[in-house]
Structure formats: C-alpha cells, structure tokens
Coordinates of C-alpha atoms and ligand atoms in Angstrom, one line a residue:
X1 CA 18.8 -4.9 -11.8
X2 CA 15.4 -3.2 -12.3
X3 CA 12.5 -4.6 -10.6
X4 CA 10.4 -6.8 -13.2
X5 CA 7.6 -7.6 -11.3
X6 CA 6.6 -9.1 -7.8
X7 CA 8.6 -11.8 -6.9
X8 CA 7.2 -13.6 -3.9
X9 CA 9.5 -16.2 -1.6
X10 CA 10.0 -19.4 -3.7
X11 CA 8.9 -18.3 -7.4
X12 CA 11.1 -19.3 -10.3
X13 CA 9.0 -17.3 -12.7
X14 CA 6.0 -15.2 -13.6
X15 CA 3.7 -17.9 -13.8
X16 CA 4.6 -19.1 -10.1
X17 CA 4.8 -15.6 -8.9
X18 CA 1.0 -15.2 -10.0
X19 CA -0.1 -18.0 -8.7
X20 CA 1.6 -17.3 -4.8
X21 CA 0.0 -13.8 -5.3
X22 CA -3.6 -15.2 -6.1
X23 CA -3.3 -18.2 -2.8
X24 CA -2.1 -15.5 -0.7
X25 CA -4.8 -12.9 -1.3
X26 CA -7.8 -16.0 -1.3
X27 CA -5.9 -17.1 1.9
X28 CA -6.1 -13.9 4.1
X29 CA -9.2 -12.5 2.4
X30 CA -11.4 -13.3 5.5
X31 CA -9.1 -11.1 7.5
X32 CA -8.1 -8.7 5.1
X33 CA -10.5 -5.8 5.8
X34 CA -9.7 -6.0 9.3
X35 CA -6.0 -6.0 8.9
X36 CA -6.1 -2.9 6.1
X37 CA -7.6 -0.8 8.5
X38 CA -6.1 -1.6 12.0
X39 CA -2.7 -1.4 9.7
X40 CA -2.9 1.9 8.3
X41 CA -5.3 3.7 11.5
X42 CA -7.9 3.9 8.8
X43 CA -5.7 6.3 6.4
X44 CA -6.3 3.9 3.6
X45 CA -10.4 4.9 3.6
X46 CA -9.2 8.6 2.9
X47 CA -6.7 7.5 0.2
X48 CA -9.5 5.7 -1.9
X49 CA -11.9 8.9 -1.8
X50 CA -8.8 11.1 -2.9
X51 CA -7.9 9.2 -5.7
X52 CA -11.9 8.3 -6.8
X53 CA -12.2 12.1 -6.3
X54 CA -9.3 12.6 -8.8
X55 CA -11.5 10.9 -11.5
X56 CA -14.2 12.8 -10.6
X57 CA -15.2 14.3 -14.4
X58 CA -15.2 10.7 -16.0
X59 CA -17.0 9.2 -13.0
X60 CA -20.0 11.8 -13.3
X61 CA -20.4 10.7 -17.0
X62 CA -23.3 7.9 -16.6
X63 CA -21.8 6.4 -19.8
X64 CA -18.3 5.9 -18.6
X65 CA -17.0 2.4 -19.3
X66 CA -14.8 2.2 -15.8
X67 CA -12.5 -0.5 -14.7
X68 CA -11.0 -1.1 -11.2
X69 CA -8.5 -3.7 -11.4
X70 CA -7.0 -5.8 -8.3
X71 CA -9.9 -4.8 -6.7
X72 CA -10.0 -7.2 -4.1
X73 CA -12.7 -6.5 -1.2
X74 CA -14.0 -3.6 -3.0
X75 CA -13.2 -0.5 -1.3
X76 CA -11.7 1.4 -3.7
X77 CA -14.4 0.5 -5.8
X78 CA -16.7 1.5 -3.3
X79 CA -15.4 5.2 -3.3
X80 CA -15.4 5.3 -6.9
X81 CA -19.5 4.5 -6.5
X82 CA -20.2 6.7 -4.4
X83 CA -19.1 9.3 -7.5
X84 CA -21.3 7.3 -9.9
X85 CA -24.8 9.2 -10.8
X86 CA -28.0 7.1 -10.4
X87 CA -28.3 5.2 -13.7
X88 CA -24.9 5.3 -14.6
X89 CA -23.1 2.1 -16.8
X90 CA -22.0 -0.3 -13.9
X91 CA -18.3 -0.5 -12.7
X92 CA -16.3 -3.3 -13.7
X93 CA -14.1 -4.8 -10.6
X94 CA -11.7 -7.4 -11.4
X95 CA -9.7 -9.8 -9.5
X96 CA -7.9 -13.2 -9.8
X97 CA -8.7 -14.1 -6.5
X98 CA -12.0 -15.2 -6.1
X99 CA -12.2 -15.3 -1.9
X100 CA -11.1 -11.5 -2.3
X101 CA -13.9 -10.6 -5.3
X102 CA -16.6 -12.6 -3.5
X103 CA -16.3 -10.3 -0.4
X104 CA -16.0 -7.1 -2.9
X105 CA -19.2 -8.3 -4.8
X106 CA -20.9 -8.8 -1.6
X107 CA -20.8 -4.8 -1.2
X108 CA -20.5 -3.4 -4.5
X109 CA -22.8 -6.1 -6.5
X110 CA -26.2 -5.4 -7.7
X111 CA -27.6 -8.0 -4.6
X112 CA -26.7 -5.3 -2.3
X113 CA -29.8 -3.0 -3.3
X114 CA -32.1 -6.1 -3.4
X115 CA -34.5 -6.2 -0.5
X116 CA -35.6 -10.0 0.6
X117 CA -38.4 -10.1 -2.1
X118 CA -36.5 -9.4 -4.2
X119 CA -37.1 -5.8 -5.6
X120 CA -34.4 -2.9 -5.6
X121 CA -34.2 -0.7 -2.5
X122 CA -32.9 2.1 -4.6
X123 CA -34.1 1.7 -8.3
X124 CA -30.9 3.1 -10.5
X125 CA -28.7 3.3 -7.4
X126 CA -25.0 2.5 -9.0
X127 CA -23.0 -1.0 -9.0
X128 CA -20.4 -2.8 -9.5
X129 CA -19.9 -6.0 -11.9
X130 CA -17.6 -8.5 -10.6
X131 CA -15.2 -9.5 -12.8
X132 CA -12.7 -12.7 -11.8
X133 CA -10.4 -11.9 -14.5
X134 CA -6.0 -11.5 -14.6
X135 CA -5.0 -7.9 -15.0
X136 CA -2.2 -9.0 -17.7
X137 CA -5.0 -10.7 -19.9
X138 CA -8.1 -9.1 -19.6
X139 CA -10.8 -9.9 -21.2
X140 CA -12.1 -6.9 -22.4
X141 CA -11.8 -5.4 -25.9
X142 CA -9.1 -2.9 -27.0
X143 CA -9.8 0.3 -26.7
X144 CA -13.1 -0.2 -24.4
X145 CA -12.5 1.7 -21.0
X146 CA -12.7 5.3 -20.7
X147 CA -10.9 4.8 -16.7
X148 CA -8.8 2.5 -15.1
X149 CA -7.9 2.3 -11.5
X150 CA -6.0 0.3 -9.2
X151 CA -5.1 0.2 -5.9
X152 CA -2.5 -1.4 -4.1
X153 CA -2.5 -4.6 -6.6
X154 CA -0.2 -3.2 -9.3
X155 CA 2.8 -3.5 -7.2
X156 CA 1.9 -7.4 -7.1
X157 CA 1.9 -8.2 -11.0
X158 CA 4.5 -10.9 -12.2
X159 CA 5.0 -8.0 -14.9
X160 CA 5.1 -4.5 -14.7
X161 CA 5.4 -3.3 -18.8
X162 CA 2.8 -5.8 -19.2
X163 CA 0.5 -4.7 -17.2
X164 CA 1.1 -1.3 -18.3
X165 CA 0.6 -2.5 -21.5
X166 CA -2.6 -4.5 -21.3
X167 CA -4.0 -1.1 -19.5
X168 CA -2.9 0.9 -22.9
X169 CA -4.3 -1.8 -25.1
X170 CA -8.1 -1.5 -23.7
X171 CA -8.2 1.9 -22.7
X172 CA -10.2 4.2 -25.2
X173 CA -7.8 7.2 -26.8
X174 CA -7.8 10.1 -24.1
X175 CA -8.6 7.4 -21.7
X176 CA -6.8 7.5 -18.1
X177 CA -5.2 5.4 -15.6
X178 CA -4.8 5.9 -12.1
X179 CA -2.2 3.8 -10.0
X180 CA -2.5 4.2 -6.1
X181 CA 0.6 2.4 -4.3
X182 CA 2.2 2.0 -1.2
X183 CA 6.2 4.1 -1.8
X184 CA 9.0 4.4 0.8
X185 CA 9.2 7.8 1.8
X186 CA 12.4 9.4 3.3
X187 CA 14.2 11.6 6.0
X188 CA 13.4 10.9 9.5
X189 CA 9.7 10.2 8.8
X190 CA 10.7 7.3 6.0
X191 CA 12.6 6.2 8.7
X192 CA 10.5 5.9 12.0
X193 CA 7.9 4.6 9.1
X194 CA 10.3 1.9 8.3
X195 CA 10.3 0.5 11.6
X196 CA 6.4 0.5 11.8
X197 CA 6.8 -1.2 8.3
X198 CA 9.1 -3.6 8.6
X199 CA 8.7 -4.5 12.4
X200 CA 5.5 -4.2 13.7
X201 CA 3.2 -4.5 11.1
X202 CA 4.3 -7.8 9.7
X203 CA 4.2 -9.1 13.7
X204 CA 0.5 -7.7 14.1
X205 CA -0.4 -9.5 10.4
X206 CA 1.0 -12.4 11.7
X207 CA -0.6 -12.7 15.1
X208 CA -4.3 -11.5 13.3
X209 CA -3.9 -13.6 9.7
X210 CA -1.9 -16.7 12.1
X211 CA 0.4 -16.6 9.2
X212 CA 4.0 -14.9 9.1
X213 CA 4.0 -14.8 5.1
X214 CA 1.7 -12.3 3.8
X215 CA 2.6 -9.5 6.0
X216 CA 6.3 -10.2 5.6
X217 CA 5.6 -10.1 1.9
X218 CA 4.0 -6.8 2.1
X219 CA 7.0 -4.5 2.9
X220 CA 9.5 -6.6 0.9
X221 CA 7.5 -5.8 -2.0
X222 CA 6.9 -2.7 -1.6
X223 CA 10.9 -2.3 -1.1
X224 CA 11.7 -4.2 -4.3
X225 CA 9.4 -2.0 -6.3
X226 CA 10.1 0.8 -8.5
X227 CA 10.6 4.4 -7.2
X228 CA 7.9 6.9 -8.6
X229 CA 11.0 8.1 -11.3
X230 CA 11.1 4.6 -12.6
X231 CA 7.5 3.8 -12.7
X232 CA 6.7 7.1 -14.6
X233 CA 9.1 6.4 -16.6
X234 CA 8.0 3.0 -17.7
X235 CA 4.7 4.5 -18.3
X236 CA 6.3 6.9 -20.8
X237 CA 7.6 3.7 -22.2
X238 CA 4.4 2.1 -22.9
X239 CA 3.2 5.3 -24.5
X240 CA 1.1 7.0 -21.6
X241 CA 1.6 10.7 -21.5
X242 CA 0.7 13.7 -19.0
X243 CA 2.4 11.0 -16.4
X244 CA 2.4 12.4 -12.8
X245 CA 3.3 11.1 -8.8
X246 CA 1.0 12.6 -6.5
X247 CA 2.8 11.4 -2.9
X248 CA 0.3 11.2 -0.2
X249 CA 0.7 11.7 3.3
X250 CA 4.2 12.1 3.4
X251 CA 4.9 9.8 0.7
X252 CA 3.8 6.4 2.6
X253 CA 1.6 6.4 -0.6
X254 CA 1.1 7.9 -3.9
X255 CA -1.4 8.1 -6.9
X256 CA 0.3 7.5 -10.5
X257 CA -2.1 9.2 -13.1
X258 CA -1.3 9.2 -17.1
X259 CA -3.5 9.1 -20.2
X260 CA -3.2 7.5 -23.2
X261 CA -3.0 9.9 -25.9
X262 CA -5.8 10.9 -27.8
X263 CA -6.1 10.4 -31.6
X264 CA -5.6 13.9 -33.2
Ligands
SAM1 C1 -3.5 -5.5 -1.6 S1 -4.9 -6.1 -2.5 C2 -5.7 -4.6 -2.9 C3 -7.2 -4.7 -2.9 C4 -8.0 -3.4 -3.0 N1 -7.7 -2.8 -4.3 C5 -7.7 -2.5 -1.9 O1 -7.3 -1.4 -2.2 O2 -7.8 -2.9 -0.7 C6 -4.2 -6.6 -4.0 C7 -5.2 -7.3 -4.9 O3 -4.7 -7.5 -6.2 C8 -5.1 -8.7 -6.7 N2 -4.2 -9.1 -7.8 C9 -2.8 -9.2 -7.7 N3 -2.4 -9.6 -8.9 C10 -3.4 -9.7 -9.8 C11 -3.6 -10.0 -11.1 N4 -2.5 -10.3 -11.9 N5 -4.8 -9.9 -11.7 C12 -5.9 -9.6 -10.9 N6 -5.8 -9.4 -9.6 C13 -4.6 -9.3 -9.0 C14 -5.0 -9.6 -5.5 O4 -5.8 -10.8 -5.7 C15 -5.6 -8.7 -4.4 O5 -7.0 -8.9 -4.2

C-alpha cells in the first residue's frame, strides 16, 4: 500500500500521528543539534547551503515572501539567511514544536542582533520570524509565498497530498518548493549505509537522547517513505510542474524542487 504519511509506533490516525511527531521533536530538542551533527559527521551543514544555494535568485530578491517549514532548530533557515541581502523581508520559520522553534528563534530571531541595551549590532542585518504553526494548516494566505523550503520534516507529516497541497495553496503562481529528505540509496554503498542507519545510529541516539524511540523512528520512517518516483509523482498530482530529485551524496539524501505553474 502506498505510504500516506508518517506513522509513528502506536498511532491509530493522523491526528495521533501528529501529535507523537510534535512530543518527540519538543522531547529531544535539547539534544537535537548535537545528535544531527555527530549523526551525519557534519554532512547535514553542507546539505542546507546546497539547497539554500539552489534558491539563490528568489533569496537575493529583498522582497521575497519565504517560508521554511518544519524548521525546527533553525539551521536550514540559517543557510537560507546567510543568502538574504541586508534589508530584505524577514524569513518566516514554522514549527509545531515549540522546544524545537524556541532554540531556532534563539539564532535566527531578530534578538540575535540586539546588543544588551538594546540597539541592533547590525542595523538591516536579515532574520527570521518564528512561526509555531502546522505545516497542513498554515496560517498564511493563498497565494502569499514566493519560496518554500523544508528540510527533513516533510517525511514526518500525517499527510503527504496534504501537505503538498497546503504548499500549492499559499504559494504565489511561479512560486517554488524545495523538499530536502533523507532516501535509501542502493548497491553496496545503500547497503554498508543501512547498517550505519539501522544499527548504530539509533544505538548512539539512544545512549545521547537516553531514549530508544526517536532514533529508532528515524530510519523506520525514512524506510516507509516514498521513493523519489513516487514523491515526484505525487507532486505532479497536486499540480506542481518542472518536478526534479537532485540525490546528494550518493543518494543518503536528496533535494525535491517543483514550481507551481505560473498564470499565463
Ligand atoms: C527532523 S526535524 C528537522 C528540523 C530542521 N529543518 C533541520 O533540518 O534540522 C523535523 C521537524 O519537523 C517538525 N514537524 C513535523 N511535522 C510538522 C508539522 N505537521 N508541522 C510543523 N512542523 C512539523 C518537527 O517538529 C521537527 O522540528
């Protein structure tokens, strides 16, 4: 049967899978930093610039309305700032976790330029606006965002096509998307990577986080979710077009990018 959505141990539906998403992020947020990059030897910093660098045109527009959903501790969103010109219209970064957005906001709010009396360090210097919002209901406008991005939180949605679909709904015609999740490569390499994934990593989560769930969850899900055929494809479905996989290092991950189309 095709995968759905996340399904996490124990929930009976898409309401219950949300809600074990959302306690598991707020419950290993304090560690999560130091887990992602132990995890993946730091690989996971260079993923974030490629894919910010892949938006590169829309983020050097100072008027870009930009959305990074799922951002949890703000890294991604970080990269993505880094792009932004002095000035620019402030990022929005979303999560339904709060333990996870209050660590992001911490580095990619507007406090982080304040000096202790209170005046900017770096007058114009680019931000981000923390957002505690659902990625299946947003609470944006249709048609509103010029750029979406994610990273490594779409794969954890109760609901694939509708989170696909709630990124169509309030992205601007022409706008784009860009999905950056973990996939299973193949050959030899997919499977001495399979080991790592599926053995040692969830023992090294457990022993850092002290709990055996999260990091077991992480490869299941990444096992039960679709290949990059099936995910284009759904895109198609929802009406994106110019839909493209962009594997990186050796397929371990991969950046989805598509646009919805533009009125002509
Ligand atoms: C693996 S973390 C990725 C965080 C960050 N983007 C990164 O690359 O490190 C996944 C994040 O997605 C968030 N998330 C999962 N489902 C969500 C939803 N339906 N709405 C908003 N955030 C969600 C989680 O709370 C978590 O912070």
């Amino acid at each position: 049967m095709p995968a759905t959505g996340a399904k996490p141990a124990g929930a009976a539906d898409e309401a219950s899978a949300a809600e074990a998403v959302r306690q598991m992020f707020d419950s290993i947020a304090p560690r999560y930093d130091l887990l992602n990059h132990l995890l993946s030897a730091n690989i996971d910093r260079l993923w974030w610039r490629r894919t910010a660098h892949t938006f590169r045109p829309v983020l050097a527009r100072p008027e870009a309305a930009i959305l990074d959903i799922c951002c949890g501790t703000g890294d991604l969103t970080m990269a993505l700032l880094k792009l932004r010109p002095n000035g620019s219209r402030p990022i929005l970064a979303g999560d339904f976790a709060r333990a996870m957005l209050t660590r992001g906001a911490q580095k990619f709010g507007a406090s982080r330029f304040r000096k202790s009396n209170g005046r900017h360090q770096q007058p114009g210097a680019p931000f981000a606006i923390p957002l505690e919002s659902d990625a299946l209901h947003l609470p944006l406008r249709d048609r509103s965002l010029d750029l979406i991005v994610t990273a490594f939180g779409f794969r954890n949605l109760a609901n694939y096509d509708a989170g696909l679909r709630e990124f169509y709904r309030v992205l601007n015609p022409g706008g784009q998307l860009g999905i950056l999740e973990f996939s299973e490569p193949g050959g030899l390499i997919g499977k001495a990577y399979a080991v790592y994934f599926r053995r040692i990593l969830p023992a090294i989560g457990q022993m850092i986080c002290g709990k055996n769930g999260p990091y077991n969850y992480l490869p299941t899900s990444v096992g039960n979710f679709p290949s990059p055929n099936s995910l284009l494809q759904m895109m198609r479905s929802a009406g994106f077009v110019d839909c493209c996989w962009q594997p990186y290092t050796f397929g371990i991950a991969g950046l989805y990018t598509a646009m919805r189309p533009p009125v002509v």
